[in-house]
Amino acid sequence: MVPERRRPPEASSKSSCSMMSESPRNRKPDLPFAPFDSTNLWCGDRHGRSFLEFSPPLVTQSSGLFGPDRETKSKKQHEPSPVDDPVMDWNPRLMLSNLSFLEQKIHQVQDIVRSIISHEDQFLDQANELAAQQQLVTADLTYIIIQLISTAGTLLPDIKNALLSTNPAVGRPGSNQKQHEILPVEVAKASQYDSLVKDLNSCGGNEDELIKCSNNSGVDASEPIPIEDHDTKDNDDGMDGENLPPGSYEVLQLEEEEILAPHTHFCLICGKGFKRDANLRMHMRGHGDEYKSPAALAKPSKEASIEPQPLRRYSCPFVGCKRNKEHKKFQPLKTILCVKNHYKRSHCDKSYTCSRCRTKKFSIIADLKTHEKHCGRDKWICSCGTTFSRKDKLFGHVALFQGHAPAIPMDDAKVLVTSDKAQVSEASSGMPGNMGYNFSGNTSLDAQSPDIKGVDDGHGCFSPMTLDACNIWGLAEFPHSAYEVSESTFSFLATGSCSSIQRNGEN
Amino acid sequence: MERAPQQSSDSILATLSVDLLIQILDRVADSRDRKSWRQVCRGFLHAEALRRRSLRVLRLEALQGLLRRYAACLERLDLSACPSLDDHALAAALAAGAGLWRLRSINLSRASGVGWRGLAALAKVCPHLEAVDLSHCVGVGDREAASLAAAAGLRDLWLDKCLGLTDVGLAKVAVGCPALEMLGIKWCLEISDIGIELLAKKCQNLRVLDISYLKITNRSLQFVSSLRKLEDLSMVGCSHINDEGLQFLNNGSNSLQSVDVSRCENVTSSGIISVIEGHKYLQDLNIGDCFPELAPLFLSKLNYLRDSLTVLKLDGFQVFAPSLKIIGLNCRNLVEIGLSKCKWVTDEGVSELVAGCVNLTTIDLTCCHLLTNKALVAIGDKCKNLTCLQLESCKLITDNGLDCIGTCCSNLEEIDLTDCTMTNAAMKYLSRCSELTVLKLGLCDKVSDEGLVHIASNCKKLRVLDLYRCFEVTDDGLAAIATGCKRIKNLNLCYCTRITDLGLKHLSCLEDLHDLELRGVHCVTSLGITAIANGCQHLTELDLKHCHLVDDAGLFALGQYTKNLRQANLSYCQVSSMGLCNLLGSLKCLQDVKLVHLTQVPVEGFESALRASGGRLKKLKLLTGLRHLLSPGLIQMLQARGCRIRWVDKPLNLVP
């Protein structure tokens, strides 16, 4: 099932790659390993791409956008070693174009909200669609916020530097993540903006630690995809079993974007994302001989691990959750992996539906796979009609009740017929069923898709990425792709360079 | 039937009422006498039918008529000799006595044609059913077990080698038959811990449980240990069970009297010790082929069982003299000891053992190569009640050793001297044992007619005689046996090459003969076979392999007279298609035939003969070459009727 699910994204990534293959190639020789410089670059680049790709009417504007890009390039030729250099070179023209783009974007969101209002009656009976629309809006808003922040980040180098030096990771007042979602257009309030920047910057400051942690967890799980690890399931949702006194450990709270990010390591040159630092370093070798040196390939966390690390535990960003540090009976999560699984299981939509029973839903694909191993297969039936997925459970039941006995499949015609039917339905669903199994409420979303398209057509380039993603990979991936946009907040600040389109494709 | 005797019998009936006849009948024990009784007159037959409680049916075609006569009183029915029984036949037979059945026990062993429909009919018609034997019905599975579970009063159930049986079927039985006391599920390989757990929870009355060769683990024993009434536990060859599992039996909550853990390769003496500690009244302990060495602690623990232990089997252990001494001291009530393949057993050890255990009746010393006459002298000296002595391959033993045995152990019933260097003198000593029923002299090539004359002179009760490769034996010896030992049932004369038709003619007066092996007796012709067929009409097994002179005439005789013949080996005989067709067509009980290298029979002959057998065959041995020559339809038909065909690829070797 996985390959089938992945194929469309790959295809899309290919297409997107081919479309913008020139720009990274052009930049390659002179693009340095500079997080803050590249933010600037990336912003422009990113806009350019989105316009180029999805909004033919705005091509003129996008070509204008490339102007500043080239300018920065020429500038950088004078500064060949900008690593860790905090000096910001900001371009007012670029800024202006950014802002005008943002303005446009906000209008689009307004439109979509209006359309939601006008279709309210329709949505009443189709809650799914409404939710999808809301997610669409949320995604776009998040995108706008990111753009805003990135733009502002270039404007306010002083704040950034000051905050970076203090590294306020521990004990910061509760998450502002909610604000990202709640504050829509009036984000521009100064105080909130400040705190936002603070947050995001602090995340940037913590980046090393984060990566380290996720590296560790990756090693522990000894699986290339830490998210799909099952073993931690008991650990993170149940009790931890350890009773650490409250002060004895350091509490770290990741933001939603960080938690949901599929990748935590990004190539500064081409923007490709990776789950592991080591994989990134392997990838970097392709960008030039300087990345092939033993020093560049060495594990960066080694020195840090020699120093005694304080015991670190994690808090869930969801306020009110028992795993949130504000909770009275706060129970910390052990590893980043625990955080990821906990957050997805407890606070995210369960978008993966079992194709067999069509009732069980999961937010983690590994959980779905575990369930599907047992669902529908080897049905163990008692003479009283109760069904069990496991033989020992059935036998426990039989032992408990007087007169109950396991039923033999052929025992009564009914069971036979139903099982046959099940097989038939399985067979008939065949490939398309498999393709669509993880797209919850496939049909309802299909019905809804014309609406979205209508909006799209009517208003030009509105949120092209999300829509594109939806149309290509199936609609139930919706919430996922919506989050993906918001992830870019994290990724962008973490490494300073990234292309969310490519990540979409790579996912 | 003549008129005069009938009248007289009528007069007898006038004076003797039916209940008096039954009283008389109760005093007629022997089955042959009873047969004569039945043939006297209708009145006698009727009285016998009223009295009859058990019936073993030899031929399926007679089943319906027999059941019609006996249905009302019959309690035990044995159909194991009718493997071609199927659902239809069983249901029809049961319908004969519908509403009358008082059947308590039925033996359907090897009746692989019986399925769930037949068993469901059985459970429905016979409400008093208590015991069912379905062992070796390889087709029996969960469905059949579910049908059987309708017989709620079931107490004994044997399901050995019911290969289709899984935990589900076992659960059906456990839930449906809570009164179960004896259960055998040996070789039911699909059964796991889960099934055993449920069984132990539902059937608390289990007394006898056979879980040999199952893939169960220690967990099962945990639940088995909760069966309070359990007396007999067999778990031969349960390789997943180890000492930890046996420790569950340490709590003594069972009533275990007999434990068999032989061939459990992961069990060591510490596990056995925990069993011993938990059960003071253990009588029967079989730990053969588990672990090679006897730990001193185990030997001292035997003291716990001083009063109770009667049977101890230590096959394959390294048992030295001191160990046997301790056993002799600790187990004074021992009746049976098994020391087969214990290669370090010496005369000294046996002497020490029998000095303590004077009650021993069965001693198995198979392959104890170091033993000499001294050991036999010690045994004869101490064990006056000896009934069974196994001495196969004890090559150092000579005639003089048996002198003592023959003199002192007058109750001896069974002795195995296979591959020992015995001569006629030994036979003379043994002939003193008038109770002898089993005598095995295989490979004792110095035993001749003279020895057999000695045996025949006094051992009137002999039932089994094995003369495998006793080349010296001739027709005269057989004549002596035939006159002296009238009750011989099994006779092995393989490769006694000096035997001719005359010897077989002598043997033909053995009415009880069931099993005759004449492999490689190449002087025998159809004449001798005809004599045997004529005289020994109970013959069920006959081996004529390499009897090159036997031709169609012999087969015609067999087809005509030995109606109960079930197994026949005709390989290398000079029979033609006609004889083969006749034999396979006329013998209704034939199940197992070996037809390798019948050079005179063409493919068409095989084809028609096998078609004539009408699907009664269960086992068939043929040359591989025929596999593609016989019509596929025929092979399919045979296999569909439950016949297993073994294709062999052997060169034609006329010299045995």
PDB file of N, CA and C in Angstrom, chain A residues 380 391-392 395 398-408 410-411, chain B residues 116 142-143 146 167-169 171-172 175 190 192 194-195 198 201-202:
ATOM      1  N   TRP A 380     -12.470 -14.967  14.691  1.00  0.00           N
ATOM      2  CA  TRP A 380     -12.785 -16.037  15.643  1.00  0.00           C
ATOM      3  C   TRP A 380     -14.176 -15.750  16.204  1.00  0.00           C
ATOM      4  N   LYS A 391      -7.460 -15.662  18.613  1.00  0.00           N
ATOM      5  CA  LYS A 391      -7.955 -16.933  19.097  1.00  0.00           C
ATOM      6  C   LYS A 391      -7.946 -16.998  20.613  1.00  0.00           C
ATOM      7  N   ASP A 392      -6.891 -16.492  21.229  1.00  0.00           N
ATOM      8  CA  ASP A 392      -6.816 -16.618  22.680  1.00  0.00           C
ATOM      9  C   ASP A 392      -7.918 -15.806  23.357  1.00  0.00           C
ATOM     10  N   PHE A 395     -10.991 -17.911  23.178  1.00  0.00           N
ATOM     11  CA  PHE A 395     -10.946 -19.026  24.121  1.00  0.00           C
ATOM     12  C   PHE A 395     -11.116 -18.527  25.554  1.00  0.00           C
ATOM     13  N   VAL A 398     -14.787 -18.140  25.872  1.00  0.00           N
ATOM     14  CA  VAL A 398     -15.456 -19.434  25.974  1.00  0.00           C
ATOM     15  C   VAL A 398     -15.259 -20.019  27.371  1.00  0.00           C
ATOM     16  N   ALA A 399     -14.066 -19.816  27.910  1.00  0.00           N
ATOM     17  CA  ALA A 399     -13.785 -20.357  29.236  1.00  0.00           C
ATOM     18  C   ALA A 399     -14.640 -19.662  30.284  1.00  0.00           C
ATOM     19  N   LEU A 400     -14.963 -18.418  30.016  1.00  0.00           N
ATOM     20  CA  LEU A 400     -15.656 -17.600  31.012  1.00  0.00           C
ATOM     21  C   LEU A 400     -17.140 -17.936  31.091  1.00  0.00           C
ATOM     22  N   PHE A 401     -17.743 -18.235  29.948  1.00  0.00           N
ATOM     23  CA  PHE A 401     -19.197 -18.399  29.918  1.00  0.00           C
ATOM     24  C   PHE A 401     -19.579 -19.866  29.753  1.00  0.00           C
ATOM     25  N   GLN A 402     -20.549 -20.275  30.516  1.00  0.00           N
ATOM     26  CA  GLN A 402     -21.018 -21.644  30.452  1.00  0.00           C
ATOM     27  C   GLN A 402     -21.762 -21.858  29.131  1.00  0.00           C
ATOM     28  N   GLY A 403     -21.446 -22.920  28.456  1.00  0.00           N
ATOM     29  CA  GLY A 403     -22.218 -23.281  27.268  1.00  0.00           C
ATOM     30  C   GLY A 403     -21.771 -22.621  25.983  1.00  0.00           C
ATOM     31  N   HIS A 404     -20.903 -21.663  26.072  1.00  0.00           N
ATOM     32  CA  HIS A 404     -20.397 -21.065  24.838  1.00  0.00           C
ATOM     33  C   HIS A 404     -19.280 -21.942  24.274  1.00  0.00           C
ATOM     34  N   ALA A 405     -19.229 -21.984  22.955  1.00  0.00           N
ATOM     35  CA  ALA A 405     -18.180 -22.775  22.308  1.00  0.00           C
ATOM     36  C   ALA A 405     -17.735 -22.047  21.060  1.00  0.00           C
ATOM     37  N   PRO A 406     -16.522 -22.271  20.644  1.00  0.00           N
ATOM     38  CA  PRO A 406     -16.084 -21.629  19.397  1.00  0.00           C
ATOM     39  C   PRO A 406     -16.924 -22.153  18.240  1.00  0.00           C
ATOM     40  N   ALA A 407     -17.268 -21.274  17.334  1.00  0.00           N
ATOM     41  CA  ALA A 407     -18.030 -21.703  16.171  1.00  0.00           C
ATOM     42  C   ALA A 407     -17.065 -22.076  15.068  1.00  0.00           C
ATOM     43  N   ILE A 408     -17.396 -23.140  14.371  1.00  0.00           N
ATOM     44  CA  ILE A 408     -16.600 -23.523  13.211  1.00  0.00           C
ATOM     45  C   ILE A 408     -17.184 -22.781  12.024  1.00  0.00           C
ATOM     46  N   MET A 410     -17.972 -23.217   9.135  1.00  0.00           N
ATOM     47  CA  MET A 410     -19.045 -23.818   8.350  1.00  0.00           C
ATOM     48  C   MET A 410     -20.266 -24.127   9.210  1.00  0.00           C
ATOM     49  N   ASP A 411     -20.171 -23.825  10.486  1.00  0.00           N
ATOM     50  CA  ASP A 411     -21.174 -24.268  11.444  1.00  0.00           C
ATOM     51  C   ASP A 411     -22.579 -23.862  11.020  1.00  0.00           C
TER      52      ASP A 411
ATOM     53  N   TRP B 116     -18.464 -36.035   9.593  1.00  0.00           N
ATOM     54  CA  TRP B 116     -19.279 -35.410  10.634  1.00  0.00           C
ATOM     55  C   TRP B 116     -20.744 -35.810  10.556  1.00  0.00           C
ATOM     56  N   ASP B 142     -12.205 -30.555  13.083  1.00  0.00           N
ATOM     57  CA  ASP B 142     -13.056 -29.796  13.989  1.00  0.00           C
ATOM     58  C   ASP B 142     -14.537 -30.084  13.776  1.00  0.00           C
ATOM     59  N   ARG B 143     -14.894 -30.245  12.512  1.00  0.00           N
ATOM     60  CA  ARG B 143     -16.294 -30.458  12.181  1.00  0.00           C
ATOM     61  C   ARG B 143     -16.787 -31.746  12.827  1.00  0.00           C
ATOM     62  N   ALA B 146     -17.076 -31.396  16.503  1.00  0.00           N
ATOM     63  CA  ALA B 146     -18.279 -30.650  16.864  1.00  0.00           C
ATOM     64  C   ALA B 146     -19.497 -31.568  16.852  1.00  0.00           C
ATOM     65  N   ASP B 167      -7.509 -26.531  17.948  1.00  0.00           N
ATOM     66  CA  ASP B 167      -7.992 -26.048  19.240  1.00  0.00           C
ATOM     67  C   ASP B 167      -9.496 -25.861  19.230  1.00  0.00           C
ATOM     68  N   VAL B 168     -10.017 -25.452  18.087  1.00  0.00           N
ATOM     69  CA  VAL B 168     -11.452 -25.194  18.000  1.00  0.00           C
ATOM     70  C   VAL B 168     -12.246 -26.477  18.225  1.00  0.00           C
ATOM     71  N   GLY B 169     -11.809 -27.556  17.554  1.00  0.00           N
ATOM     72  CA  GLY B 169     -12.485 -28.835  17.733  1.00  0.00           C
ATOM     73  C   GLY B 169     -12.370 -29.326  19.163  1.00  0.00           C
ATOM     74  N   ALA B 171     -12.005 -27.516  21.744  1.00  0.00           N
ATOM     75  CA  ALA B 171     -12.868 -26.674  22.574  1.00  0.00           C
ATOM     76  C   ALA B 171     -14.316 -27.124  22.470  1.00  0.00           C
ATOM     77  N   LYS B 172     -14.733 -27.503  21.258  1.00  0.00           N
ATOM     78  CA  LYS B 172     -16.087 -28.016  21.061  1.00  0.00           C
ATOM     79  C   LYS B 172     -16.331 -29.212  21.969  1.00  0.00           C
ATOM     80  N   VAL B 175     -16.357 -28.269  25.711  1.00  0.00           N
ATOM     81  CA  VAL B 175     -17.581 -27.592  26.141  1.00  0.00           C
ATOM     82  C   VAL B 175     -18.763 -28.553  26.091  1.00  0.00           C
ATOM     83  N   GLU B 190      -2.141 -29.981  15.575  1.00  0.00           N
ATOM     84  CA  GLU B 190      -2.602 -28.590  15.491  1.00  0.00           C
ATOM     85  C   GLU B 190      -2.979 -28.028  16.861  1.00  0.00           C
ATOM     86  N   SER B 192      -2.785 -26.564  20.485  1.00  0.00           N
ATOM     87  CA  SER B 192      -1.779 -25.742  21.153  1.00  0.00           C
ATOM     88  C   SER B 192      -2.170 -25.520  22.610  1.00  0.00           C
ATOM     89  N   ILE B 194      -3.499 -23.079  24.002  1.00  0.00           N
ATOM     90  CA  ILE B 194      -4.801 -22.444  24.210  1.00  0.00           C
ATOM     91  C   ILE B 194      -5.901 -23.500  24.355  1.00  0.00           C
ATOM     92  N   GLY B 195      -5.812 -24.522  23.491  1.00  0.00           N
ATOM     93  CA  GLY B 195      -6.794 -25.596  23.547  1.00  0.00           C
ATOM     94  C   GLY B 195      -6.700 -26.372  24.847  1.00  0.00           C
ATOM     95  N   LEU B 198      -8.222 -24.450  27.781  1.00  0.00           N
ATOM     96  CA  LEU B 198      -9.680 -24.508  27.842  1.00  0.00           C
ATOM     97  C   LEU B 198     -10.145 -25.893  28.297  1.00  0.00           C
ATOM     98  N   LYS B 201      -9.921 -26.244  31.907  1.00  0.00           N
ATOM     99  CA  LYS B 201     -10.902 -25.453  32.637  1.00  0.00           C
ATOM    100  C   LYS B 201     -12.294 -26.073  32.562  1.00  0.00           C
ATOM    101  N   LYS B 202     -12.584 -26.707  31.433  1.00  0.00           N
ATOM    102  CA  LYS B 202     -13.947 -27.197  31.227  1.00  0.00           C
ATOM    103  C   LYS B 202     -14.135 -28.630  31.700  1.00  0.00           C
TER     104      LYS B 202
END
